[in-house]
Amino acid sequence: MPDALYAYAVAPAGSLPDRLQVTGILPGAEVLALEEAGLTALASPVPREAFEAGPGCRTEDADWLAARAAAHHGVVAALPGTVLPLAFGAVFSGEAPLRDWLRQRAPRLSSALAAVSGCTEWSVTLEEDAAQHGAWLRHADPALAQLAGKAEQASPGTAFLLARRLDKALAASRQARLQDTAQALGRLLQAEARHLAPSRPRNAAVAGWSALLAEAAQHRLRTALELEAIMLSGTGLSLTLSGPWPPYAFAREAASDA
């Protein structure tokens, strides 16, 4: 039986209908719009035990959790206009605590909503294929190419020492190029983004950013990044741009204590 409210997002008061025709976090869960302090919170009645530690907790079930996370995003993505999405798992013990949460944070949340108005979030990731990057540098860097040539022609003992020098020089060259490329991308993103935050690297990623972009900036940035991706092609470094997304990263900072 529902005894808690699962919150999806915050929007300006009056911007959404009282009930939305979208699928909630759980099958059959209604999505309600609760207005307080000039804000609207989107939430669904849920059984609290499903989300909190205890015998009825479901959050250790990976399949259940993945389905719920997808449902959370589905609600947020279906909302029209300006919204501030909350992180997955924002559960309140009832309507009164949720309204109190909105009142206490109204100025900060209203300011954040104004900041994301007319914007979407884009994710930019710099990735490295270490083997390909190293091979490219061995040919593109004259000093490394010369050292590699000497190691190939040297006697076994000397070749071993030169190979160790080459490995160290190659590692330093890789790191320097990664740093230079990441810094250049950061400057490019900073020039276009209304808000920019580092994102957590995954898999082969060595750097990543979440950029809050106005509509006009999106086209300029995509054009610039597509050109940069072409220039990096075949060198062991690659760029990935994904979006548009609701402003999850920006909202995570604005509502960090949700």
CSV table of C-alpha atoms in Angstrom, one decimal:
chain,number,residue,atom,x,y,z
A,1,MET,CA,0.0,0.0,0.0
A,2,PRO,CA,1.4,3.5,-0.9
A,3,ASP,CA,2.7,5.3,2.2
A,4,ALA,CA,5.3,7.5,0.6
A,5,LEU,CA,5.9,9.8,-2.4
A,6,TYR,CA,8.5,9.3,-5.0
A,7,ALA,CA,9.6,12.6,-6.5
A,8,TYR,CA,10.7,12.9,-10.1
A,9,ALA,CA,11.3,16.6,-10.8
A,10,VAL,CA,10.5,20.2,-9.9
A,11,ALA,CA,8.9,22.7,-12.3
A,12,PRO,CA,7.5,26.2,-12.0
A,13,ALA,CA,4.1,26.4,-10.4
A,14,GLY,CA,1.2,26.3,-12.9
A,15,SER,CA,3.3,24.9,-15.7
A,16,LEU,CA,1.9,21.4,-15.6
A,17,PRO,CA,-1.5,19.7,-15.2
A,18,ASP,CA,-2.6,18.2,-11.9
A,19,ARG,CA,-2.3,14.7,-13.3
A,20,LEU,CA,-0.1,13.6,-16.1
A,21,GLN,CA,-0.8,10.7,-18.5
A,22,VAL,CA,2.6,9.1,-18.1
A,23,THR,CA,3.7,5.8,-16.6
A,24,GLY,CA,5.0,6.2,-13.1
A,25,ILE,CA,8.0,4.7,-11.3
A,26,LEU,CA,5.9,1.6,-10.5
A,27,PRO,CA,3.2,-0.1,-12.7
A,28,GLY,CA,0.0,1.8,-12.1
A,29,ALA,CA,1.5,4.6,-10.1
A,30,GLU,CA,-0.2,7.9,-10.8
A,31,VAL,CA,2.0,11.0,-11.4
A,32,LEU,CA,0.7,14.0,-9.5
A,33,ALA,CA,1.6,17.7,-9.6
A,34,LEU,CA,1.9,19.2,-6.1
A,35,GLU,CA,2.2,23.0,-5.9
A,36,GLU,CA,4.0,24.7,-3.1
A,37,ALA,CA,6.0,28.0,-2.7
A,38,GLY,CA,5.8,28.9,-6.4
A,39,LEU,CA,7.0,25.4,-7.5
A,40,THR,CA,5.5,22.2,-8.7
A,41,ALA,CA,6.8,18.8,-7.6
A,42,LEU,CA,6.0,15.8,-9.7
A,43,ALA,CA,5.6,12.7,-7.6
A,44,SER,CA,3.9,9.3,-7.3
A,45,PRO,CA,2.5,7.4,-4.3
A,46,VAL,CA,4.7,4.4,-3.7
A,47,PRO,CA,5.2,1.8,-0.9
A,48,ARG,CA,8.1,3.2,1.1
A,49,GLU,CA,9.5,-0.3,1.9
A,50,ALA,CA,10.4,-0.9,-1.7
A,51,PHE,CA,13.0,1.8,-1.7
A,52,GLU,CA,14.3,1.7,1.8
A,53,ALA,CA,16.5,-0.9,3.7
A,54,GLY,CA,14.4,-3.7,5.1
A,55,PRO,CA,12.6,-6.9,4.2
A,56,GLY,CA,10.6,-5.4,1.4
A,57,CYS,CA,13.5,-3.4,-0.2
A,58,ARG,CA,13.9,-4.0,-3.9
A,59,THR,CA,16.9,-1.8,-4.7
A,60,GLU,CA,19.3,-4.8,-4.5
A,61,ASP,CA,17.5,-6.4,-7.5
A,62,ALA,CA,19.5,-5.1,-10.5
A,63,ASP,CA,16.7,-5.9,-13.0
A,64,TRP,CA,14.1,-4.2,-10.9
A,65,LEU,CA,16.4,-1.2,-10.3
A,66,ALA,CA,17.1,-0.8,-14.1
A,67,ALA,CA,13.4,-0.9,-14.9
A,68,ARG,CA,12.6,1.7,-12.2
A,69,ALA,CA,15.5,4.0,-13.4
A,70,ALA,CA,14.1,3.8,-16.9
A,71,ALA,CA,10.6,4.6,-15.7
A,72,HIS,CA,12.0,7.6,-13.7
A,73,HIS,CA,13.7,8.9,-16.9
A,74,GLY,CA,10.5,8.3,-18.9
A,75,VAL,CA,8.5,10.6,-16.6
A,76,VAL,CA,11.2,13.3,-16.7
A,77,ALA,CA,11.6,13.1,-20.4
A,78,ALA,CA,7.8,13.4,-21.0
A,79,LEU,CA,7.4,16.6,-19.0
A,80,PRO,CA,6.9,19.7,-21.2
A,81,GLY,CA,8.7,23.0,-20.5
A,82,THR,CA,11.3,23.8,-18.0
A,83,VAL,CA,11.9,21.1,-15.3
A,84,LEU,CA,14.6,20.3,-12.8
A,85,PRO,CA,14.9,16.5,-12.6
A,86,LEU,CA,15.7,15.0,-9.2
A,87,ALA,CA,18.1,12.1,-8.8
A,88,PHE,CA,16.7,8.6,-8.9
A,89,GLY,CA,15.5,7.5,-5.5
A,90,ALA,CA,14.1,10.7,-4.0
A,91,VAL,CA,11.5,9.3,-1.7
A,92,PHE,CA,9.6,11.4,0.9
A,93,SER,CA,7.6,9.9,3.8
A,94,GLY,CA,4.5,11.9,2.7
A,95,GLU,CA,3.0,15.0,1.1
A,96,ALA,CA,3.8,17.3,4.1
A,97,PRO,CA,7.6,16.5,4.1
A,98,LEU,CA,7.7,17.0,0.3
A,99,ARG,CA,6.0,20.4,0.6
A,100,ASP,CA,8.3,21.4,3.4
A,101,TRP,CA,11.3,20.4,1.3
A,102,LEU,CA,10.0,22.7,-1.5
A,103,ARG,CA,9.4,25.6,0.9
A,104,GLN,CA,12.8,25.5,2.5
A,105,ARG,CA,14.6,25.4,-0.9
A,106,ALA,CA,12.3,27.5,-3.0
A,107,PRO,CA,14.7,30.4,-3.8
A,108,ARG,CA,17.5,28.0,-4.8
A,109,LEU,CA,15.2,25.8,-6.9
A,110,SER,CA,13.5,28.8,-8.5
A,111,SER,CA,17.0,30.2,-9.4
A,112,ALA,CA,18.0,26.8,-10.9
A,113,LEU,CA,14.8,26.6,-12.9
A,114,ALA,CA,15.5,30.0,-14.4
A,115,ALA,CA,19.1,28.9,-15.3
A,116,VAL,CA,17.9,25.8,-17.2
A,117,SER,CA,15.1,27.6,-19.0
A,118,GLY,CA,15.5,27.1,-22.8
A,119,CYS,CA,18.5,24.8,-22.2
A,120,THR,CA,19.2,21.1,-22.5
A,121,GLU,CA,22.1,19.0,-21.2
A,122,TRP,CA,24.7,17.4,-23.4
A,123,SER,CA,27.3,14.9,-22.5
A,124,VAL,CA,30.8,15.1,-24.0
A,125,THR,CA,33.3,12.2,-23.5
A,126,LEU,CA,37.0,12.0,-24.5
A,127,GLU,CA,38.1,8.4,-24.8
A,128,GLU,CA,41.5,6.7,-25.5
A,129,ASP,CA,42.4,3.5,-27.2
A,130,ALA,CA,45.8,3.2,-25.5
A,131,ALA,CA,47.3,0.8,-28.0
A,132,GLN,CA,46.2,2.8,-31.0
A,133,HIS,CA,47.2,6.1,-29.3
A,134,GLY,CA,50.7,4.7,-28.6
A,135,ALA,CA,51.1,3.4,-32.1
A,136,TRP,CA,50.1,6.7,-33.6
A,137,LEU,CA,52.5,8.6,-31.4
A,138,ARG,CA,55.4,6.4,-32.3
A,139,HIS,CA,55.0,7.5,-35.9
A,140,ALA,CA,53.7,11.0,-35.4
A,141,ASP,CA,56.3,12.2,-32.9
A,142,PRO,CA,59.8,12.4,-34.5
A,143,ALA,CA,61.7,11.9,-31.2
A,144,LEU,CA,59.7,8.7,-30.5
A,145,ALA,CA,60.0,7.4,-34.0
A,146,GLN,CA,63.8,7.9,-33.8
A,147,LEU,CA,64.1,6.2,-30.5
A,148,ALA,CA,62.0,3.3,-31.7
A,149,GLY,CA,64.2,3.0,-34.8
A,150,LYS,CA,67.3,2.8,-32.7
A,151,ALA,CA,65.8,0.2,-30.4
A,152,GLU,CA,65.0,-2.0,-33.4
A,153,GLN,CA,68.5,-1.8,-34.8
A,154,ALA,CA,70.4,-2.1,-31.5
A,155,SER,CA,72.0,-5.2,-29.9
A,156,PRO,CA,69.8,-7.1,-27.5
A,157,GLY,CA,71.2,-5.5,-24.3
A,158,THR,CA,71.1,-2.0,-25.7
A,159,ALA,CA,67.7,-2.7,-27.3
A,160,PHE,CA,66.3,-3.6,-23.9
A,161,LEU,CA,67.5,-0.3,-22.4
A,162,LEU,CA,66.2,1.7,-25.3
A,163,ALA,CA,62.9,0.0,-25.1
A,164,ARG,CA,62.5,1.0,-21.5
A,165,ARG,CA,63.3,4.6,-22.4
A,166,LEU,CA,60.8,4.4,-25.2
A,167,ASP,CA,58.1,3.1,-22.9
A,168,LYS,CA,58.7,6.0,-20.5
A,169,ALA,CA,58.8,8.6,-23.2
A,170,LEU,CA,55.7,7.1,-24.8
A,171,ALA,CA,53.8,7.2,-21.5
A,172,ALA,CA,54.8,10.8,-21.0
A,173,SER,CA,53.8,11.8,-24.5
A,174,ARG,CA,50.4,10.1,-24.2
A,175,GLN,CA,49.7,11.8,-20.9
A,176,ALA,CA,50.7,15.2,-22.3
A,177,ARG,CA,48.5,14.8,-25.4
A,178,LEU,CA,45.6,13.7,-23.3
A,179,GLN,CA,46.0,16.7,-21.0
A,180,ASP,CA,46.3,19.2,-23.9
A,181,THR,CA,43.3,17.7,-25.7
A,182,ALA,CA,41.2,17.7,-22.6
A,183,GLN,CA,42.1,21.3,-21.7
A,184,ALA,CA,41.3,22.5,-25.3
A,185,LEU,CA,38.0,20.7,-25.1
A,186,GLY,CA,37.3,22.2,-21.7
A,187,ARG,CA,37.9,25.7,-23.1
A,188,LEU,CA,35.7,25.1,-26.1
A,189,LEU,CA,32.8,23.8,-23.9
A,190,GLN,CA,33.3,26.6,-21.3
A,191,ALA,CA,32.9,29.2,-24.1
A,192,GLU,CA,29.5,27.8,-25.2
A,193,ALA,CA,27.9,26.3,-22.0
A,194,ARG,CA,25.7,28.1,-19.6
A,195,HIS,CA,26.9,25.7,-17.0
A,196,LEU,CA,29.7,23.1,-17.3
A,197,ALA,CA,30.5,20.2,-14.9
A,198,PRO,CA,32.9,17.3,-15.1
A,199,SER,CA,31.3,13.9,-15.4
A,200,ARG,CA,32.5,10.6,-14.1
A,201,PRO,CA,34.7,8.8,-16.7
A,202,ARG,CA,33.5,5.3,-17.7
A,203,ASN,CA,35.2,2.5,-19.5
A,204,ALA,CA,37.8,3.9,-21.8
A,205,ALA,CA,36.9,7.5,-21.0
A,206,VAL,CA,39.7,9.7,-19.8
A,207,ALA,CA,37.6,12.9,-19.4
A,208,GLY,CA,34.0,13.9,-19.6
A,209,TRP,CA,31.7,16.9,-19.2
A,210,SER,CA,28.1,17.7,-18.8
A,211,ALA,CA,27.2,20.9,-20.5
A,212,LEU,CA,24.1,23.0,-20.1
A,213,LEU,CA,23.5,24.5,-23.5
A,214,ALA,CA,21.0,27.1,-24.9
A,215,GLU,CA,19.5,26.2,-28.3
A,216,ALA,CA,21.8,28.5,-30.3
A,217,ALA,CA,24.9,27.1,-28.6
A,218,GLN,CA,24.0,23.5,-29.4
A,219,HIS,CA,24.5,23.9,-33.1
A,220,ARG,CA,27.8,25.8,-32.8
A,221,LEU,CA,29.1,23.2,-30.3
A,222,ARG,CA,28.1,20.2,-32.4
A,223,THR,CA,29.8,21.7,-35.4
A,224,ALA,CA,33.0,22.4,-33.5
A,225,LEU,CA,33.1,19.0,-31.8
A,226,GLU,CA,32.4,17.1,-35.1
A,227,LEU,CA,35.4,18.9,-36.6
A,228,GLU,CA,37.5,18.0,-33.6
A,229,ALA,CA,36.4,14.4,-33.8
A,230,ILE,CA,37.5,14.2,-37.5
A,231,MET,CA,40.9,15.6,-36.5
A,232,LEU,CA,41.3,13.0,-33.7
A,233,SER,CA,40.1,10.1,-35.9
A,234,GLY,CA,42.7,7.4,-36.2
A,235,THR,CA,45.0,8.9,-33.5
A,236,GLY,CA,43.8,6.8,-30.6
A,237,LEU,CA,41.6,9.5,-29.2
A,238,SER,CA,37.9,9.9,-29.9
A,239,LEU,CA,35.0,12.2,-28.9
A,240,THR,CA,31.4,11.2,-28.1
A,241,LEU,CA,28.6,13.7,-27.9
A,242,SER,CA,25.2,12.6,-26.6
A,243,GLY,CA,22.0,14.6,-26.0
A,244,PRO,CA,19.8,16.4,-25.6
A,245,TRP,CA,19.0,15.3,-22.1
A,246,PRO,CA,17.0,16.8,-19.2
A,247,PRO,CA,19.5,18.8,-17.1
A,248,TYR,CA,20.3,15.9,-14.7
A,249,ALA,CA,23.9,17.0,-13.8
A,250,PHE,CA,22.9,20.7,-13.2
A,251,ALA,CA,19.9,19.6,-11.1
A,252,ARG,CA,22.0,17.3,-9.1
A,253,GLU,CA,24.1,20.2,-7.9
A,254,ALA,CA,21.1,22.5,-7.3
A,255,ALA,CA,19.2,19.9,-5.4
A,256,SER,CA,22.1,18.0,-3.9
A,257,ASP,CA,20.3,17.4,-0.5
A,258,ALA,CA,17.1,15.9,-2.0
